[in-house]
Tab-separated table of C-alpha atoms in Angstrom:
chain	number	residue	atom	x	y	z
A	1	MET	CA	0.025	0.054	0.070
A	2	ASN	CA	1.104	3.461	-0.567
A	3	LYS	CA	2.995	4.583	2.402
A	4	ALA	CA	2.473	7.761	3.511
A	5	LEU	CA	-0.090	9.989	2.397
A	6	PRO	CA	-2.619	12.028	3.756
A	7	LEU	CA	-4.424	13.229	6.158
A	8	ILE	CA	-4.571	16.366	4.222
A	9	LEU	CA	-6.478	14.589	1.579
A	10	ALA	CA	-9.513	14.444	3.389
A	11	ALA	CA	-10.716	17.783	3.588
A	12	ALA	CA	-10.413	18.502	-0.031
A	13	MET	CA	-11.287	15.028	-0.943
A	14	VAL	CA	-14.604	16.061	-0.358
A	15	GLY	CA	-14.237	18.140	-3.269
A	16	THR	CA	-13.271	15.468	-5.766
A	17	LEU	CA	-15.856	12.992	-4.329
A	18	PHE	CA	-18.881	14.771	-3.736
A	19	THR	CA	-18.763	17.800	-6.053
A	20	THR	CA	-19.176	15.835	-9.095
A	21	SER	CA	-22.391	17.007	-10.301
A	22	ASP	CA	-25.013	14.200	-9.386
A	23	ALA	CA	-27.609	15.699	-11.868
A	24	SER	CA	-25.280	15.398	-14.692
A	25	ALA	CA	-26.266	13.122	-17.455
A	26	GLN	CA	-23.839	13.849	-20.245
A	27	ALA	CA	-24.614	10.801	-22.296
A	28	TRP	CA	-27.480	12.918	-23.663
A	29	ILE	CA	-26.224	15.820	-25.635
A	30	ARG	CA	-28.553	18.809	-25.255
A	31	GLU	CA	-30.131	20.614	-28.218
A	32	PRO	CA	-28.895	24.026	-29.096
A	33	GLY	CA	-29.969	26.486	-26.522
A	34	SER	CA	-31.133	23.954	-23.910
A	35	VAL	CA	-29.783	24.824	-20.587
A	36	TYR	CA	-29.690	22.837	-17.353
A	37	THR	CA	-28.349	24.369	-14.257
A	38	GLN	CA	-28.222	23.345	-10.469
A	39	LEU	CA	-27.229	25.209	-7.379
A	40	SER	CA	-26.483	22.890	-4.340
A	41	TYR	CA	-25.558	22.995	-0.800
A	42	ARG	CA	-23.502	20.034	0.800
A	43	ILE	CA	-22.494	19.377	4.168
A	44	ILE	CA	-20.188	16.638	5.493
A	45	ARG	CA	-19.444	16.024	9.197
A	46	ALA	CA	-16.736	13.567	9.865
A	47	ASP	CA	-14.961	12.421	13.051
A	48	ARG	CA	-13.151	9.519	11.362
A	49	LEU	CA	-10.840	9.201	8.264
A	50	TYR	CA	-9.991	6.513	5.905
A	51	ASP	CA	-6.220	6.124	6.238
A	52	PRO	CA	-3.903	5.116	3.499
A	53	ASP	CA	-4.476	1.460	4.119
A	54	GLY	CA	-8.343	1.910	4.000
A	55	ASN	CA	-8.896	1.680	7.658
A	56	ARG	CA	-11.006	4.111	9.486
A	57	VAL	CA	-9.192	6.055	12.141
A	58	ASP	CA	-10.583	8.639	14.571
A	59	ILE	CA	-9.761	12.495	13.807
A	60	GLN	CA	-10.483	15.703	15.145
A	61	PRO	CA	-14.133	16.622	14.190
A	62	PHE	CA	-14.250	17.942	10.645
A	63	ARG	CA	-16.918	19.598	8.696
A	64	GLN	CA	-17.211	20.882	5.270
A	65	HIS	CA	-19.934	23.144	3.700
A	66	THR	CA	-19.993	23.913	0.051
A	67	LEU	CA	-22.229	25.850	-2.261
A	68	GLY	CA	-21.809	24.193	-5.729
A	69	PHE	CA	-23.178	24.518	-9.133
A	70	TYR	CA	-23.352	22.725	-12.160
A	71	SER	CA	-24.415	23.681	-15.790
A	72	GLU	CA	-24.856	22.145	-19.143
A	73	VAL	CA	-25.663	24.008	-22.236
A	74	GLY	CA	-26.289	22.529	-25.812
A	75	VAL	CA	-24.423	24.329	-28.423
A	76	VAL	CA	-24.516	22.323	-31.774
A	77	ASP	CA	-27.260	19.671	-32.329
A	78	ARG	CA	-25.772	16.231	-31.276
A	79	TRP	CA	-22.154	17.339	-31.625
A	80	LEU	CA	-21.496	19.804	-28.898
A	81	MET	CA	-22.536	20.464	-25.391
A	82	LEU	CA	-20.577	22.523	-22.791
A	83	THR	CA	-20.471	21.937	-19.164
A	84	LEU	CA	-19.304	23.903	-16.250
A	85	ASP	CA	-19.282	23.044	-12.529
A	86	GLY	CA	-17.383	24.093	-9.358
A	87	GLU	CA	-17.692	25.422	-5.944
A	88	LEU	CA	-18.643	29.007	-5.326
A	89	PHE	CA	-18.037	28.726	-1.748
A	90	ARG	CA	-16.141	26.213	0.379
A	91	ARG	CA	-15.650	26.289	4.055
A	92	SER	CA	-13.770	23.553	5.790
A	93	VAL	CA	-13.617	23.625	9.660
A	94	LEU	CA	-11.448	21.513	11.748
A	95	GLU	CA	-12.902	21.729	15.212
A	96	ASP	CA	-10.649	23.550	17.804
A	97	GLN	CA	-8.152	24.065	15.150
A	98	GLY	CA	-9.089	26.404	12.428
A	99	ALA	CA	-11.313	27.084	9.423
A	100	VAL	CA	-10.813	28.021	5.768
A	101	SER	CA	-13.309	29.646	3.514
A	102	GLY	CA	-13.017	30.549	-0.234
A	103	ILE	CA	-13.914	29.524	-3.701
A	104	GLY	CA	-13.207	26.043	-4.931
A	105	ASP	CA	-11.920	24.582	-8.360
A	106	LEU	CA	-13.690	24.883	-11.526
A	107	ARG	CA	-14.212	22.318	-14.249
A	108	VAL	CA	-15.089	23.187	-17.783
A	109	GLY	CA	-16.282	20.331	-20.074
A	110	ALA	CA	-17.027	19.775	-23.756
A	111	TRP	CA	-18.996	16.691	-24.821
A	112	THR	CA	-19.854	15.263	-28.164
A	113	GLY	CA	-22.355	12.477	-29.154
A	114	LEU	CA	-21.113	9.437	-30.934
A	115	VAL	CA	-24.160	7.316	-30.773
A	116	GLU	CA	-27.643	7.950	-30.509
A	117	VAL	CA	-29.463	4.575	-31.083
A	118	PRO	CA	-29.817	1.966	-29.700
A	119	PHE	CA	-28.486	3.782	-26.759
A	120	ARG	CA	-26.579	7.122	-26.134
A	121	LEU	CA	-23.054	7.225	-26.126
A	122	SER	CA	-20.940	10.543	-25.892
A	123	PHE	CA	-17.283	11.536	-25.349
A	124	GLY	CA	-16.185	14.331	-23.142
A	125	VAL	CA	-13.191	16.281	-22.187
A	126	VAL	CA	-13.227	17.880	-18.774
A	127	LEU	CA	-10.577	20.404	-17.949
A	128	GLY	CA	-10.025	21.170	-14.156
A	129	LEU	CA	-9.072	24.795	-13.482
A	130	PRO	CA	-7.064	25.569	-10.186
A	131	THR	CA	-9.244	28.400	-9.090
A	132	GLY	CA	-9.392	27.479	-5.341
A	133	ASP	CA	-6.392	28.213	-3.041
A	134	PRO	CA	-4.173	25.147	-2.542
A	135	ASN	CA	-2.028	27.086	0.045
A	136	PRO	CA	-4.256	29.362	2.158
A	137	ASP	CA	-2.409	31.730	4.340
A	138	ALA	CA	-2.799	32.487	8.104
A	139	PRO	CA	-2.404	35.982	8.966
A	140	ARG	CA	1.275	37.082	8.945
A	141	ASP	CA	1.283	37.695	12.685
A	142	ALA	CA	-0.378	34.434	13.422
A	143	PRO	CA	1.094	31.563	15.541
A	144	ALA	CA	3.159	29.258	13.168
A	145	SER	CA	0.750	26.500	14.068
A	146	ASP	CA	-1.988	28.459	12.339
A	147	GLN	CA	-0.190	28.253	9.105
A	148	THR	CA	-0.069	24.364	9.669
A	149	VAL	CA	-3.730	24.176	10.028
A	150	ALA	CA	-4.368	26.421	7.125
A	151	ASP	CA	-2.166	24.107	4.908
A	152	VAL	CA	-4.233	21.107	5.661
A	153	LEU	CA	-7.445	22.863	4.602
A	154	PRO	CA	-6.854	24.035	0.968
A	155	THR	CA	-9.877	24.947	-1.170
A	156	GLY	CA	-8.346	23.702	-4.424
A	157	ASP	CA	-5.899	21.248	-5.683
A	158	GLY	CA	-3.550	23.905	-7.378
A	159	GLU	CA	-3.080	21.978	-10.572
A	160	PHE	CA	-4.684	21.968	-14.113
A	161	ASP	CA	-5.949	18.487	-14.916
A	162	VAL	CA	-7.721	17.009	-17.763
A	163	SER	CA	-10.138	13.958	-17.851
A	164	PHE	CA	-11.362	11.929	-20.922
A	165	ARG	CA	-14.618	10.323	-20.376
A	166	LEU	CA	-17.182	8.116	-22.147
A	167	ALA	CA	-20.669	8.218	-20.812
A	168	ALA	CA	-23.509	5.810	-22.119
A	169	GLY	CA	-27.171	6.074	-21.267
A	170	HIS	CA	-30.379	4.565	-22.129
A	171	GLY	CA	-34.029	5.501	-21.027
A	172	PHE	CA	-36.904	3.220	-21.252
A	173	GLY	CA	-40.358	2.517	-19.875
A	174	TRP	CA	-42.249	-0.436	-18.557
A	175	ARG	CA	-45.908	-0.284	-17.349
A	176	LYS	CA	-46.264	3.099	-15.282
A	177	VAL	CA	-42.477	3.451	-14.637
A	178	GLN	CA	-39.946	5.355	-16.460
A	179	GLN	CA	-36.320	4.627	-15.995
A	180	TYR	CA	-32.930	5.346	-17.169
A	181	VAL	CA	-29.538	3.787	-16.713
A	182	LEU	CA	-26.146	5.498	-17.043
A	183	GLY	CA	-22.641	4.666	-16.964
A	184	GLU	CA	-19.559	6.662	-17.125
A	185	PHE	CA	-15.844	5.826	-17.403
A	186	GLY	CA	-12.948	8.142	-17.604
A	187	TYR	CA	-9.219	8.677	-17.369
A	188	ALA	CA	-7.930	11.719	-15.252
A	189	LEU	CA	-4.574	13.159	-16.291
A	190	ARG	CA	-3.365	14.701	-12.997
A	191	THR	CA	-0.428	17.190	-12.891
A	192	THR	CA	1.816	18.804	-10.409
A	193	PRO	CA	0.245	21.380	-8.105
A	194	ARG	CA	1.544	24.850	-8.656
A	195	ASP	CA	1.709	25.942	-4.954
A	196	GLY	CA	0.397	23.172	-2.803
A	197	PRO	CA	0.414	22.874	1.042
A	198	GLY	CA	3.786	22.459	2.250
A	199	SER	CA	5.561	23.882	-0.704
A	200	PRO	CA	9.385	24.156	0.231
A	201	GLY	CA	9.653	26.889	2.698
A	202	GLU	CA	6.419	26.571	4.083
A	203	THR	CA	5.781	25.644	7.674
A	204	GLY	CA	6.001	22.123	8.525
A	205	GLY	CA	4.062	20.751	5.431
A	206	PRO	CA	4.787	18.016	3.099
A	207	SER	CA	6.329	18.608	-0.288
A	208	PRO	CA	4.448	19.184	-3.471
A	209	GLY	CA	4.617	16.413	-5.974
A	210	ASP	CA	2.746	14.989	-8.899
A	211	ILE	CA	-0.767	13.700	-8.477
A	212	ARG	CA	-1.090	10.379	-9.966
A	213	ASP	CA	-3.605	9.635	-12.655
A	214	GLN	CA	-6.958	8.190	-11.619
A	215	LEU	CA	-9.659	6.192	-13.277
A	216	ILE	CA	-13.257	7.715	-12.650
A	217	TRP	CA	-16.337	5.523	-12.863
A	218	ARG	CA	-20.025	6.041	-12.268
A	219	ALA	CA	-23.108	3.645	-12.662
A	220	GLU	CA	-26.702	5.023	-12.052
A	221	THR	CA	-30.078	4.375	-12.379
A	222	GLY	CA	-33.133	6.456	-11.903
A	223	ILE	CA	-36.960	5.709	-11.890
A	224	ARG	CA	-40.036	7.767	-12.045
A	225	ILE	CA	-43.546	6.294	-11.437
A	226	ASP	CA	-46.205	7.674	-13.733
A	227	ARG	CA	-49.006	8.310	-11.103
A	228	PRO	CA	-50.708	11.365	-9.973
A	229	PHE	CA	-48.356	13.658	-7.833
A	230	ILE	CA	-45.822	10.689	-7.641
A	231	GLU	CA	-44.695	11.470	-11.143
A	232	ARG	CA	-43.111	14.620	-9.819
A	233	PHE	CA	-40.413	12.603	-8.279
A	234	TRP	CA	-37.241	10.981	-9.556
A	235	PHE	CA	-35.453	8.382	-7.415
A	236	VAL	CA	-31.917	7.800	-8.277
A	237	LEU	CA	-29.356	5.104	-6.972
A	238	ARG	CA	-25.758	5.791	-7.873
A	239	PHE	CA	-22.504	3.950	-7.435
A	240	SER	CA	-19.379	5.829	-8.173
A	241	GLY	CA	-15.498	5.520	-7.742
A	242	LEU	CA	-12.056	6.872	-8.036
A	243	VAL	CA	-8.923	4.729	-8.336
A	244	VAL	CA	-5.335	5.470	-8.625
A	245	VAL	CA	-3.773	3.710	-11.607
A	246	GLN	CA	-0.383	5.672	-12.254
A	247	ASP	CA	2.479	4.124	-10.374
A	248	ARG	CA	-0.045	2.600	-8.066
A	249	ASN	CA	2.683	1.005	-5.987
A	250	ALA	CA	4.926	4.036	-5.764
A	251	ASP	CA	6.359	4.944	-2.432
A	252	THR	CA	4.949	8.356	-1.649
A	253	SER	CA	6.071	8.633	1.862
A	254	THR	CA	7.885	11.865	1.102
A	255	GLY	CA	5.344	13.040	-1.460
A	256	THR	CA	2.455	15.287	-1.290
A	257	SER	CA	-0.206	14.683	1.210
A	258	ARG	CA	-3.308	16.890	1.095
A	259	PHE	CA	-6.000	16.193	3.367
A	260	ALA	CA	-9.194	17.387	1.596
A	261	GLY	CA	-9.220	15.137	-1.405
A	262	LEU	CA	-7.539	17.378	-3.594
A	263	GLY	CA	-4.350	15.786	-3.861
A	264	ASP	CA	-2.579	12.491	-4.580
A	265	GLY	CA	-3.808	9.087	-3.245
A	266	VAL	CA	-7.454	9.542	-2.973
A	267	GLU	CA	-9.513	6.432	-3.815
A	268	TYR	CA	-13.030	5.467	-3.096
A	269	THR	CA	-16.027	3.466	-3.897
A	270	ALA	CA	-19.279	5.385	-2.876
A	271	VAL	CA	-22.913	4.687	-3.077
A	272	GLY	CA	-25.455	7.588	-3.165
A	273	PHE	CA	-29.251	7.991	-3.319
A	274	GLU	CA	-30.978	11.082	-4.474
A	275	THR	CA	-34.736	12.060	-4.840
A	276	SER	CA	-35.777	15.118	-6.803
A	277	MET	CA	-39.207	16.646	-6.975
A	278	ARG	CA	-40.597	19.026	-9.586
A	279	ILE	CA	-42.098	22.041	-7.925
A	280	PHE	CA	-42.628	24.037	-10.925
A	281	PRO	CA	-42.255	23.158	-14.774
A	282	GLY	CA	-38.530	22.871	-15.502
A	283	THR	CA	-37.697	23.442	-11.702
A	284	ASN	CA	-36.691	20.755	-9.148
A	285	ILE	CA	-35.620	20.546	-5.621
A	286	SER	CA	-33.601	17.596	-4.645
A	287	PHE	CA	-32.003	16.042	-1.685
A	288	GLY	CA	-29.222	13.360	-1.763
A	289	VAL	CA	-26.888	11.500	0.453
A	290	ASP	CA	-23.372	10.073	-0.668
A	291	GLY	CA	-20.943	8.016	1.429
A	292	ALA	CA	-17.889	5.884	0.710
A	293	PHE	CA	-17.817	2.266	1.885
A	294	ALA	CA	-14.291	1.707	0.773
A	295	ALA	CA	-11.639	4.249	0.529
A	296	ARG	CA	-8.407	5.903	1.135
A	297	ASN	CA	-7.541	9.238	2.483
A	298	ILE	CA	-10.888	10.859	2.542
A	299	PRO	CA	-13.200	11.559	5.745
A	300	ALA	CA	-15.269	8.519	6.513
A	301	ALA	CA	-18.804	10.262	6.551
A	302	ALA	CA	-21.600	10.765	4.446
A	303	ALA	CA	-22.190	14.053	2.354
A	304	TYR	CA	-25.751	15.394	2.431
A	305	LYS	CA	-26.795	17.558	-0.531
A	306	LEU	CA	-29.748	19.923	-1.009
A	307	GLY	CA	-30.144	21.114	-4.513
A	308	LEU	CA	-32.205	23.397	-6.791
A	309	SER	CA	-32.308	22.981	-10.505
A	310	TYR	CA	-33.784	24.835	-13.556
A	311	GLU	CA	-33.956	23.284	-17.031
A	312	LEU	CA	-34.794	25.335	-20.193
A	313	PRO	CA	-35.575	22.705	-22.834
B	1	MET	CA	-23.945	31.480	-23.240
B	2	THR	CA	-20.492	30.269	-24.168
B	3	ARG	CA	-19.119	33.640	-23.288
B	4	ALA	CA	-21.057	33.822	-19.947
B	5	PHE	CA	-19.364	30.452	-18.993
B	6	LEU	CA	-15.929	31.810	-19.774
B	7	ALA	CA	-16.657	35.026	-17.898
B	8	CYS	CA	-17.681	32.960	-14.951
B	9	ALA	CA	-14.476	31.132	-15.017
B	10	ILE	CA	-12.243	34.252	-15.384
B	11	LEU	CA	-14.084	36.104	-12.550
B	12	VAL	CA	-13.188	33.654	-9.998
B	13	LEU	CA	-9.613	32.871	-10.754
B	14	GLY	CA	-7.031	33.850	-8.317
B	15	CYS	CA	-9.090	34.241	-5.304
B	16	ASP	CA	-7.474	33.530	-1.997
B	17	ALA	CA	-9.186	31.513	0.782
B	18	ARG	CA	-9.446	33.110	4.168
B	19	PHE	CA	-8.174	31.386	7.291
B	20	GLU	CA	-9.872	31.670	10.804
B	21	ASN	CA	-8.187	30.425	13.998
B	22	LEU	CA	-10.578	28.436	16.169
B	23	ARG	CA	-8.157	27.437	18.969
B	24	SER	CA	-9.391	30.080	21.524
B	25	GLY	CA	-5.908	31.609	21.937
B	26	LEU	CA	-4.163	28.364	23.083
B	27	ASP	CA	-1.283	29.440	20.795
B	28	SER	CA	-0.978	32.906	21.950
B	29	GLN	CA	2.767	32.261	23.161
B	30	ASP	CA	3.486	30.707	19.711
B	31	ALA	CA	3.232	33.683	17.425
B	32	ALA	CA	5.442	34.369	14.608
B	33	GLN	CA	7.800	31.510	15.411
B	34	PRO	CA	10.232	30.374	12.696
B	35	ASP	CA	9.096	27.687	10.191
B	36	THR	CA	11.633	25.121	11.160
B	37	GLY	CA	13.052	24.027	14.537
B	38	ALA	CA	11.131	23.707	17.731
B	39	VAL	CA	8.085	25.498	18.490
B	40	PRO	CA	6.412	25.024	21.866
B	41	ASP	CA	2.921	24.845	22.161
B	42	ALA	CA	2.716	26.001	25.765
B	43	GLY	CA	-1.188	26.319	25.683
B	44	VAL	CA	-1.739	22.620	25.175
B	45	VAL	CA	1.334	21.215	26.852
B	46	PRO	CA	2.242	23.297	29.832
B	47	ASP	CA	5.474	21.258	30.487
B	48	ALA	CA	7.024	21.719	27.108
B	49	GLY	CA	10.306	23.442	27.147
B	50	ALA	CA	12.102	25.633	24.721
B	51	GLY	CA	12.647	22.859	22.347
B	52	GLN	CA	15.769	24.170	20.712
B	53	ASP	CA	18.681	21.882	19.423
B	54	ALA	CA	20.981	20.803	21.937
B	55	GLY	CA	24.132	22.700	22.189
B	56	PRO	CA	27.599	21.422	22.384
B	57	GLY	CA	29.011	20.448	25.752
B	58	ASP	CA	26.024	18.648	27.235
B	59	GLU	CA	26.825	15.381	28.730
B	60	PRO	CA	23.602	13.551	28.419
B	61	THR	CA	22.373	10.383	30.162
B	62	VAL	CA	20.566	7.959	28.088
B	63	ILE	CA	17.226	7.402	29.812
B	64	GLY	CA	15.773	4.977	27.191
B	65	GLU	CA	15.839	3.755	23.579
B	66	GLY	CA	13.375	2.474	21.182
B	67	GLU	CA	12.351	1.941	17.558
B	68	PHE	CA	9.666	3.619	15.592
B	69	GLU	CA	6.905	1.654	14.140
B	70	GLY	CA	4.060	3.108	11.804
B	71	ARG	CA	0.781	3.737	13.237
B	72	THR	CA	-2.766	4.168	11.761
B	73	GLY	CA	-1.637	2.975	8.186
B	74	TYR	CA	1.521	5.202	8.041
B	75	ASP	CA	4.905	3.833	7.674
B	76	ALA	CA	7.662	4.685	10.195
B	77	SER	CA	10.980	3.439	11.069
B	78	GLY	CA	14.272	4.143	12.748
B	79	GLY	CA	15.730	4.467	16.178
B	80	VAL	CA	15.159	7.076	18.896
B	81	ARG	CA	16.514	7.781	22.358
B	82	VAL	CA	15.658	10.035	25.188
B	83	GLU	CA	18.498	11.566	27.076
B	84	GLN	CA	18.637	13.692	30.154
B	85	THR	CA	20.801	16.864	29.919
B	86	GLY	CA	20.097	18.410	33.335
B	87	PRO	CA	17.931	18.159	36.367
B	88	GLN	CA	14.765	19.030	34.465
B	89	SER	CA	16.202	18.960	30.893
B	90	TYR	CA	15.891	16.136	28.323
B	91	GLN	CA	16.401	15.654	24.590
B	92	VAL	CA	14.874	13.248	22.143
B	93	VAL	CA	17.500	12.018	19.796
B	94	LEU	CA	16.204	10.782	16.269
B	95	GLY	CA	18.714	8.414	14.659
B	96	ASP	CA	20.099	8.678	11.180
B	97	ASP	CA	17.649	6.088	9.931
B	98	PHE	CA	14.555	7.706	11.209
B	99	ALA	CA	11.768	8.068	8.809
B	100	SER	CA	8.190	9.091	9.232
B	101	ALA	CA	5.349	9.773	6.893
B	102	ALA	CA	4.594	13.208	5.272
B	103	VAL	CA	1.542	14.243	7.010
B	104	PRO	CA	0.198	17.712	7.848
B	105	GLY	CA	1.422	19.489	10.964
B	106	PRO	CA	3.609	16.663	12.472
B	107	VAL	CA	4.710	17.102	15.887
B	108	LEU	CA	7.082	15.024	18.220
B	109	VAL	CA	5.478	14.124	21.405
B	110	VAL	CA	6.610	12.350	24.570
B	111	SER	CA	3.975	10.507	26.489
B	112	GLY	CA	3.297	7.880	29.051
B	113	ARG	CA	0.052	6.779	27.133
B	114	ASP	CA	-0.243	3.811	24.908
B	115	ARG	CA	-2.288	5.689	22.459
B	116	LEU	CA	-2.844	9.406	21.905
B	117	GLY	CA	-6.282	9.352	20.449
B	118	THR	CA	-7.442	12.518	18.668
B	119	ALA	CA	-6.217	15.006	21.149
B	120	LEU	CA	-3.312	15.739	23.348
B	121	VAL	CA	-3.672	16.149	27.003
B	122	SER	CA	-1.917	18.195	29.554
B	123	GLU	CA	0.375	15.268	30.652
B	124	ASP	CA	1.645	14.835	26.981
B	125	ILE	CA	4.739	16.757	26.240
B	126	LEU	CA	4.901	18.387	22.829
B	127	VAL	CA	8.641	18.465	22.086
B	128	THR	CA	8.627	20.206	18.760
B	129	ARG	CA	6.919	20.617	15.707
B	130	LEU	CA	8.582	18.998	12.680
B	131	SER	CA	9.204	20.559	9.453
B	132	ARG	CA	9.222	18.805	6.171
B	133	ASP	CA	12.916	18.394	6.467
B	134	GLN	CA	12.766	16.858	9.861
B	135	ILE	CA	10.607	13.868	9.219
B	136	ARG	CA	13.644	11.946	8.073
B	137	GLY	CA	17.070	11.736	9.389
B	138	ALA	CA	18.672	12.661	12.464
B	139	GLY	CA	17.695	15.434	14.891
B	140	THR	CA	18.091	16.294	18.460
B	141	TYR	CA	15.279	18.237	20.221
B	142	THR	CA	15.385	19.545	23.924
B	143	PHE	CA	12.484	19.632	26.192
B	144	GLU	CA	11.901	20.253	30.006
B	145	THR	CA	9.760	18.450	32.395
B	146	ASN	CA	9.790	17.899	36.125
B	147	GLU	CA	9.420	14.039	35.504
B	148	LEU	CA	9.342	11.836	32.673
B	149	PRO	CA	6.377	9.336	32.549
B	150	GLY	CA	7.108	6.010	33.553
B	151	ASN	CA	5.889	4.137	30.369
B	152	THR	CA	7.626	6.362	27.995
B	153	HIS	CA	6.689	6.599	24.356
B	154	VAL	CA	7.894	8.916	21.665
B	155	TYR	CA	5.298	9.707	18.873
B	156	VAL	CA	5.059	11.420	15.727
B	157	TYR	CA	1.649	12.971	15.654
B	158	CYS	CA	-0.455	14.819	13.139
B	159	GLU	CA	-1.848	17.568	15.272
B	160	PRO	CA	-4.417	19.137	13.256
B	161	PHE	CA	-6.238	16.008	12.661
B	162	GLY	CA	-5.278	14.267	15.897
B	163	VAL	CA	-3.769	11.106	14.331
B	164	GLU	CA	-0.612	8.985	15.416
B	165	THR	CA	1.646	8.320	12.490
B	166	ALA	CA	4.667	6.810	14.424
B	167	ARG	CA	5.227	5.418	17.856
B	168	ALA	CA	8.359	4.145	19.687
B	169	ARG	CA	8.096	2.470	23.040
B	170	LEU	CA	11.146	3.093	25.130
B	171	GLU	CA	13.237	0.553	26.876
B	172	LEU	CA	14.120	2.475	29.930
B	173	ARG	CA	17.677	1.998	31.347
């Protein structure tokens, strides 16, 4: 197992794991002018961490609040859809230690349709932009230990990354039930953080290093029952994962460690449930919960999300 | 719409995060300390001493020796000994072969407890905060205390998250 990493991973991890848009369904390329956008609030409260061996260990209570968004817009019929998602606000709190607030990272994606029948298949390229702060600064006259705490609560990973993804989906109906299934698989090329926590010369932190590439996957199904009132609801079950694939057995004991999920060595297999309700035509509210049941270097706790979405056909 | 997307991206580039101390003034004596070397955390561990490297001319007495082992999934190795340099003065001497995992905010702790849990207590002695360069290789760090705990352990401990990453149980002489 990878030797050293990451307590730091957890705080930001939550960014990687739970900020990926749940409502995204990129297998279906939107028609030109069609827009979907969602604003969501998430909270995670953890007092345990998945350590580098995948065991759960006690940590100081940790909380993270994020205000995220996800948008899709169709540009060219079948061939081009753009996506944008990220965190407008992120606040990580390590109880009795410190808290960091700021903007998180952004992801911009471009998707193109490859197959429309008998199922949808699309290919996307998603670029991760380091708009968050990978190395928050404590006040200049603050205790040195403040900087140590600030280092472990970055709001961004500090690196540009690009992922190549395939998404397949199929919608169908049986009796009074509408259902869809969705699968996504991708490869994320990670790079070196520009200014991560513990850069040379920073207080007590680890050294920056390359973030190893990862595989991304997701399998999801949702159903809607066509009965009065009930037809307003979608019920979604989702499995997702992140796996380190590059230099998997590398000795990372002197490398980067970034509690907060924005760094190297983060892995998880998670399950999530979400329900959404149409409150006006095109407008939905949703509630979901995600949690990893096998993971490394992330907080061992569920993430709860409340969302408000709007769709312009 | 495309331009709106790009505008949103540009607007948020370069925003710095804001840090807030939630430690209720525990580190008031810790202000503006250098990045490397020993930094006492008097608010948490009243017995902690100045924690500076031992100077030449000391004639230490070895109190105990041990070997580090990794804890909670982290690897660690190497030898450590605790020496007495004065009536209430001690030093932790890390061997050339000492190696500990890169974790945020590592501190060197002397304690009588078998495990530290998620927080240090007043009986624990926070010897020094370790910089990135100090988690491997030899090092000597002094501390002061009235009395060493009987069942002495030396830990490397991730203070912000409260996680043990290395522990050495000392064989007392």
